[in-house]
């Protein structure tokens, strides 16, 4: 089956810093999504991005399907950005989640 | 988007008992999924709940342990049967809202935090 690896596994930032999270997948996929799981466990859909680039405020994401890679950029990080970031790829009628990046932003 | 109500939000159960988790969506959806998230881990797909037919289980998950019902396009239940402490996890219901269209955005309920003593 499709393997989805994320890096780095853990990241600690000072408030205001920028960061790049990576998602690599082992096979062609139909689409890719990024999620943020807040400290209370709620999963929020950040981007639906099968290809190209999207931006939403301080966050942006880029997927290059031919390279089997997606990047999530967080600029001017805030403490509320803390949590776990997952990418999920759609194979054949199911979504496979990546290993996750645990982010902690320090005030 | 879709609004998903999942309950209970948390429970503490005794070994050997069963717990049924409910997932209610505010609109008809084709695809409903059940995931498990063990402590500190990523999400693992348990099964896809199919309306009008048996659920499709992933490798490592069986119907006797995790029976699923999907009586209509807005509701599903997951039962965790004969529980052991290893079943302590967060269980999440998710949907892909656009009827008949796979590959759309995935949305999640708030999850059920299960602890088994």
CSV table of C-alpha atoms in Angstrom, one decimal:
chain,number,residue,atom,x,y,z
A,1,UNK,CA,0.0,0.0,0.0
A,2,UNK,CA,0.9,3.6,-0.2
A,3,UNK,CA,3.4,4.8,2.4
A,4,UNK,CA,3.3,8.4,3.7
A,5,UNK,CA,6.2,9.8,5.6
A,6,UNK,CA,6.4,13.3,7.2
A,7,UNK,CA,9.4,15.2,8.3
A,8,UNK,CA,10.5,16.4,10.7
A,9,UNK,CA,8.7,14.3,13.3
A,10,UNK,CA,9.1,17.0,16.0
A,11,UNK,CA,9.7,20.7,15.7
A,12,UNK,CA,10.1,23.4,18.3
A,13,UNK,CA,9.9,27.0,17.2
A,14,UNK,CA,10.1,30.4,18.9
A,15,UNK,CA,7.0,32.5,18.2
A,16,UNK,CA,7.5,34.5,15.0
A,17,UNK,CA,9.7,32.0,13.3
A,18,UNK,CA,8.9,30.3,9.9
A,19,UNK,CA,8.9,26.6,9.2
A,20,UNK,CA,8.5,24.1,6.4
A,21,UNK,CA,6.8,20.7,7.0
A,22,UNK,CA,7.3,17.9,4.4
A,23,UNK,CA,5.1,15.1,3.3
A,24,UNK,CA,6.5,12.4,1.0
A,25,UNK,CA,4.4,9.6,-0.5
A,26,UNK,CA,5.4,6.4,-2.2
A,27,UNK,CA,2.9,6.2,-5.1
A,28,UNK,CA,0.6,8.3,-7.3
A,29,UNK,CA,-2.4,9.7,-5.4
A,30,UNK,CA,-5.7,11.2,-6.3
A,31,UNK,CA,-5.4,14.1,-3.9
A,32,UNK,CA,-3.7,15.3,-0.8
A,33,UNK,CA,-4.9,17.1,2.3
A,34,UNK,CA,-3.2,18.8,5.3
A,35,UNK,CA,-4.7,18.7,8.7
A,36,UNK,CA,-3.9,20.3,12.0
A,37,UNK,CA,-4.8,18.4,15.2
A,38,UNK,CA,-5.0,20.9,18.1
A,39,UNK,CA,-4.0,20.0,21.6
A,40,UNK,CA,-7.7,19.0,22.3
A,41,UNK,CA,-7.6,16.4,19.6
A,42,UNK,CA,-9.8,18.1,17.0
A,43,UNK,CA,-8.7,17.6,13.4
A,44,UNK,CA,-9.1,20.7,11.2
A,45,UNK,CA,-8.8,20.5,7.4
A,46,UNK,CA,-6.2,23.1,6.4
A,47,UNK,CA,-5.8,22.5,2.6
A,48,UNK,CA,-7.1,20.2,0.0
A,49,UNK,CA,-4.3,20.4,-2.5
A,50,UNK,CA,-3.8,17.6,-5.1
A,51,UNK,CA,-1.4,19.8,-7.0
A,52,UNK,CA,-0.2,23.4,-7.2
A,53,UNK,CA,0.0,26.0,-4.5
A,54,UNK,CA,-2.6,27.4,-2.1
A,55,UNK,CA,-2.4,30.1,0.6
A,56,UNK,CA,-4.6,30.8,3.6
A,57,UNK,CA,-3.3,33.6,5.8
A,58,UNK,CA,0.1,32.6,7.3
A,59,UNK,CA,-0.2,29.1,5.9
A,60,UNK,CA,0.5,27.9,2.4
A,61,UNK,CA,1.0,24.5,0.8
A,62,UNK,CA,2.5,23.2,-2.4
A,63,UNK,CA,2.1,19.8,-3.9
A,64,UNK,CA,4.3,18.5,-6.7
A,65,UNK,CA,2.6,15.2,-7.6
A,66,UNK,CA,5.4,14.2,-10.0
A,67,UNK,CA,7.9,14.4,-7.1
A,68,UNK,CA,5.4,12.7,-4.7
A,69,UNK,CA,5.9,15.5,-2.3
A,70,UNK,CA,3.9,18.2,-0.5
A,71,UNK,CA,5.2,21.1,1.6
A,72,UNK,CA,3.3,23.1,4.3
A,73,UNK,CA,4.7,26.5,5.1
A,74,UNK,CA,4.0,28.3,8.3
A,75,UNK,CA,5.1,31.8,8.6
A,76,UNK,CA,5.3,34.1,11.6
A,77,UNK,CA,4.3,31.1,13.9
A,78,UNK,CA,2.0,31.7,16.9
A,79,UNK,CA,1.5,29.6,20.0
A,80,UNK,CA,-1.9,28.6,18.6
A,81,UNK,CA,-0.1,26.8,15.8
A,82,UNK,CA,1.1,24.2,18.2
A,83,UNK,CA,-0.3,20.7,17.7
A,84,UNK,CA,0.3,17.9,15.2
A,85,UNK,CA,0.2,18.3,11.5
A,86,UNK,CA,-0.8,15.5,9.3
A,87,UNK,CA,-1.0,15.0,5.6
A,88,UNK,CA,-3.4,12.5,4.1
A,89,UNK,CA,-3.4,11.1,0.6
A,90,UNK,CA,-6.2,9.4,-1.2
A,91,UNK,CA,-5.5,6.1,-2.8
A,92,UNK,CA,-8.2,3.8,-4.1
A,93,UNK,CA,-11.3,4.9,-2.1
A,94,UNK,CA,-9.6,5.5,1.1
A,95,UNK,CA,-7.3,8.1,2.8
A,96,UNK,CA,-4.0,7.2,4.3
A,97,UNK,CA,-2.5,9.4,6.9
A,98,UNK,CA,1.2,10.4,7.2
A,99,UNK,CA,3.3,9.9,10.3
A,100,UNK,CA,2.7,13.5,11.5
A,101,UNK,CA,4.9,16.4,12.6
A,102,UNK,CA,4.5,17.5,16.2
A,103,UNK,CA,5.0,21.3,16.4
A,104,UNK,CA,5.4,23.3,19.6
A,105,UNK,CA,5.6,27.1,19.4
A,106,UNK,CA,7.1,28.8,22.4
A,107,UNK,CA,6.1,32.3,23.5
B,1,UNK,CA,-18.5,21.2,4.5
B,2,UNK,CA,-20.2,18.8,6.9
B,3,UNK,CA,-21.1,19.0,10.6
B,4,UNK,CA,-20.4,15.8,12.4
B,5,UNK,CA,-21.7,14.9,15.8
B,6,UNK,CA,-19.8,12.1,17.5
B,7,UNK,CA,-20.7,10.6,20.9
B,8,UNK,CA,-19.7,9.8,23.5
B,9,UNK,CA,-16.8,12.2,23.6
B,10,UNK,CA,-15.1,10.1,26.1
B,11,UNK,CA,-15.6,7.0,28.2
B,12,UNK,CA,-13.9,4.8,30.7
B,13,UNK,CA,-14.8,1.1,30.3
B,14,UNK,CA,-14.0,-2.2,32.0
B,15,UNK,CA,-12.1,-4.9,30.3
B,16,UNK,CA,-14.4,-7.4,28.5
B,17,UNK,CA,-17.2,-5.0,27.9
B,18,UNK,CA,-18.3,-3.3,24.6
B,19,UNK,CA,-18.8,0.3,23.6
B,20,UNK,CA,-20.8,1.7,20.7
B,21,UNK,CA,-19.8,5.0,19.2
B,22,UNK,CA,-22.3,7.0,17.2
B,23,UNK,CA,-21.6,9.4,14.3
B,24,UNK,CA,-24.3,11.7,12.9
B,25,UNK,CA,-23.8,13.9,9.9
B,26,UNK,CA,-25.9,16.9,9.0
B,27,UNK,CA,-26.1,16.0,5.3
B,28,UNK,CA,-26.1,12.9,3.2
B,29,UNK,CA,-22.6,11.6,2.5
B,30,UNK,CA,-21.4,8.7,0.4
B,31,UNK,CA,-18.2,7.9,2.2
B,32,UNK,CA,-17.9,7.5,6.0
B,33,UNK,CA,-14.7,6.2,7.6
B,34,UNK,CA,-13.7,5.1,11.0
B,35,UNK,CA,-10.2,5.7,12.3
B,36,UNK,CA,-8.3,4.8,15.4
B,37,UNK,CA,-5.5,7.0,16.9
B,38,UNK,CA,-3.4,5.3,19.5
B,39,UNK,CA,-1.6,7.5,22.0
B,40,UNK,CA,1.1,9.6,20.3
B,41,UNK,CA,0.4,7.9,16.9
B,42,UNK,CA,-1.0,8.8,13.6
B,43,UNK,CA,-4.5,7.8,12.4
B,44,UNK,CA,-5.1,4.3,11.2
B,45,UNK,CA,-8.1,3.4,9.1
B,46,UNK,CA,-10.3,0.7,10.6
B,47,UNK,CA,-13.0,0.5,8.0
B,48,UNK,CA,-15.1,2.2,5.4
B,49,UNK,CA,-18.8,2.2,6.4
B,50,UNK,CA,-20.9,1.4,3.3
B,51,UNK,CA,-24.6,2.2,3.3
B,52,UNK,CA,-26.7,-0.9,2.7
B,53,UNK,CA,-23.9,-3.3,2.8
B,54,UNK,CA,-21.1,-4.7,5.0
B,55,UNK,CA,-18.3,-2.4,6.0
B,56,UNK,CA,-14.9,-2.8,4.2
B,57,UNK,CA,-12.3,-3.5,6.8
B,58,UNK,CA,-8.6,-2.8,6.6
B,59,UNK,CA,-5.9,-5.4,7.3
B,60,UNK,CA,-5.6,-6.1,11.0
B,61,UNK,CA,-9.2,-5.2,11.8
B,62,UNK,CA,-12.1,-7.7,11.8
B,63,UNK,CA,-15.9,-7.4,12.0
B,64,UNK,CA,-16.2,-9.4,15.2
B,65,UNK,CA,-14.0,-7.0,17.1
B,66,UNK,CA,-15.3,-3.8,15.4
B,67,UNK,CA,-18.8,-4.3,14.0
B,68,UNK,CA,-20.1,-1.3,12.1
B,69,UNK,CA,-23.5,-0.3,11.1
B,70,UNK,CA,-24.6,2.2,8.4
B,71,UNK,CA,-28.3,2.3,8.2
B,72,UNK,CA,-28.6,5.4,6.0
B,73,UNK,CA,-26.5,8.2,4.4
B,74,UNK,CA,-26.2,10.3,7.5
B,75,UNK,CA,-25.5,7.9,10.4
B,76,UNK,CA,-23.1,5.2,11.4
B,77,UNK,CA,-22.0,3.3,14.5
B,78,UNK,CA,-18.8,1.6,15.5
B,79,UNK,CA,-18.7,-0.9,18.3
B,80,UNK,CA,-15.5,-1.8,20.1
B,81,UNK,CA,-16.2,-5.3,21.4
B,82,UNK,CA,-14.7,-7.4,24.2
B,83,UNK,CA,-12.4,-4.5,25.1
B,84,UNK,CA,-8.9,-4.8,26.5
B,85,UNK,CA,-6.5,-2.0,27.6
B,86,UNK,CA,-4.9,-2.2,24.2
B,87,UNK,CA,-8.1,-0.7,22.8
B,88,UNK,CA,-7.5,2.5,24.6
B,89,UNK,CA,-7.4,5.1,21.8
B,90,UNK,CA,-9.2,7.9,20.2
B,91,UNK,CA,-11.8,6.7,17.7
B,92,UNK,CA,-12.7,9.2,14.9
B,93,UNK,CA,-15.5,9.3,12.5
B,94,UNK,CA,-14.9,11.1,9.2
B,95,UNK,CA,-16.8,11.9,6.1
B,96,UNK,CA,-16.2,13.0,2.5
B,97,UNK,CA,-19.3,15.1,2.0
B,98,UNK,CA,-19.9,15.3,-1.7
B,99,UNK,CA,-22.3,12.6,-2.5
B,100,UNK,CA,-20.9,10.2,-5.1
B,101,UNK,CA,-17.6,12.1,-5.4
B,102,UNK,CA,-14.5,10.5,-3.9
B,103,UNK,CA,-11.5,12.6,-3.4
B,104,UNK,CA,-13.2,15.6,-1.8
B,105,UNK,CA,-12.2,17.1,1.4
B,106,UNK,CA,-12.3,14.9,4.5
B,107,UNK,CA,-14.0,16.2,7.7
B,108,UNK,CA,-13.8,14.7,11.2
B,109,UNK,CA,-16.0,14.5,14.2
B,110,UNK,CA,-14.5,15.5,17.5
B,111,UNK,CA,-13.5,11.9,18.4
B,112,UNK,CA,-14.2,9.5,21.2
B,113,UNK,CA,-11.5,9.2,23.8
B,114,UNK,CA,-11.7,5.6,25.1
B,115,UNK,CA,-9.9,4.3,28.2
B,116,UNK,CA,-10.1,0.6,29.1
B,117,UNK,CA,-9.2,-0.5,32.6
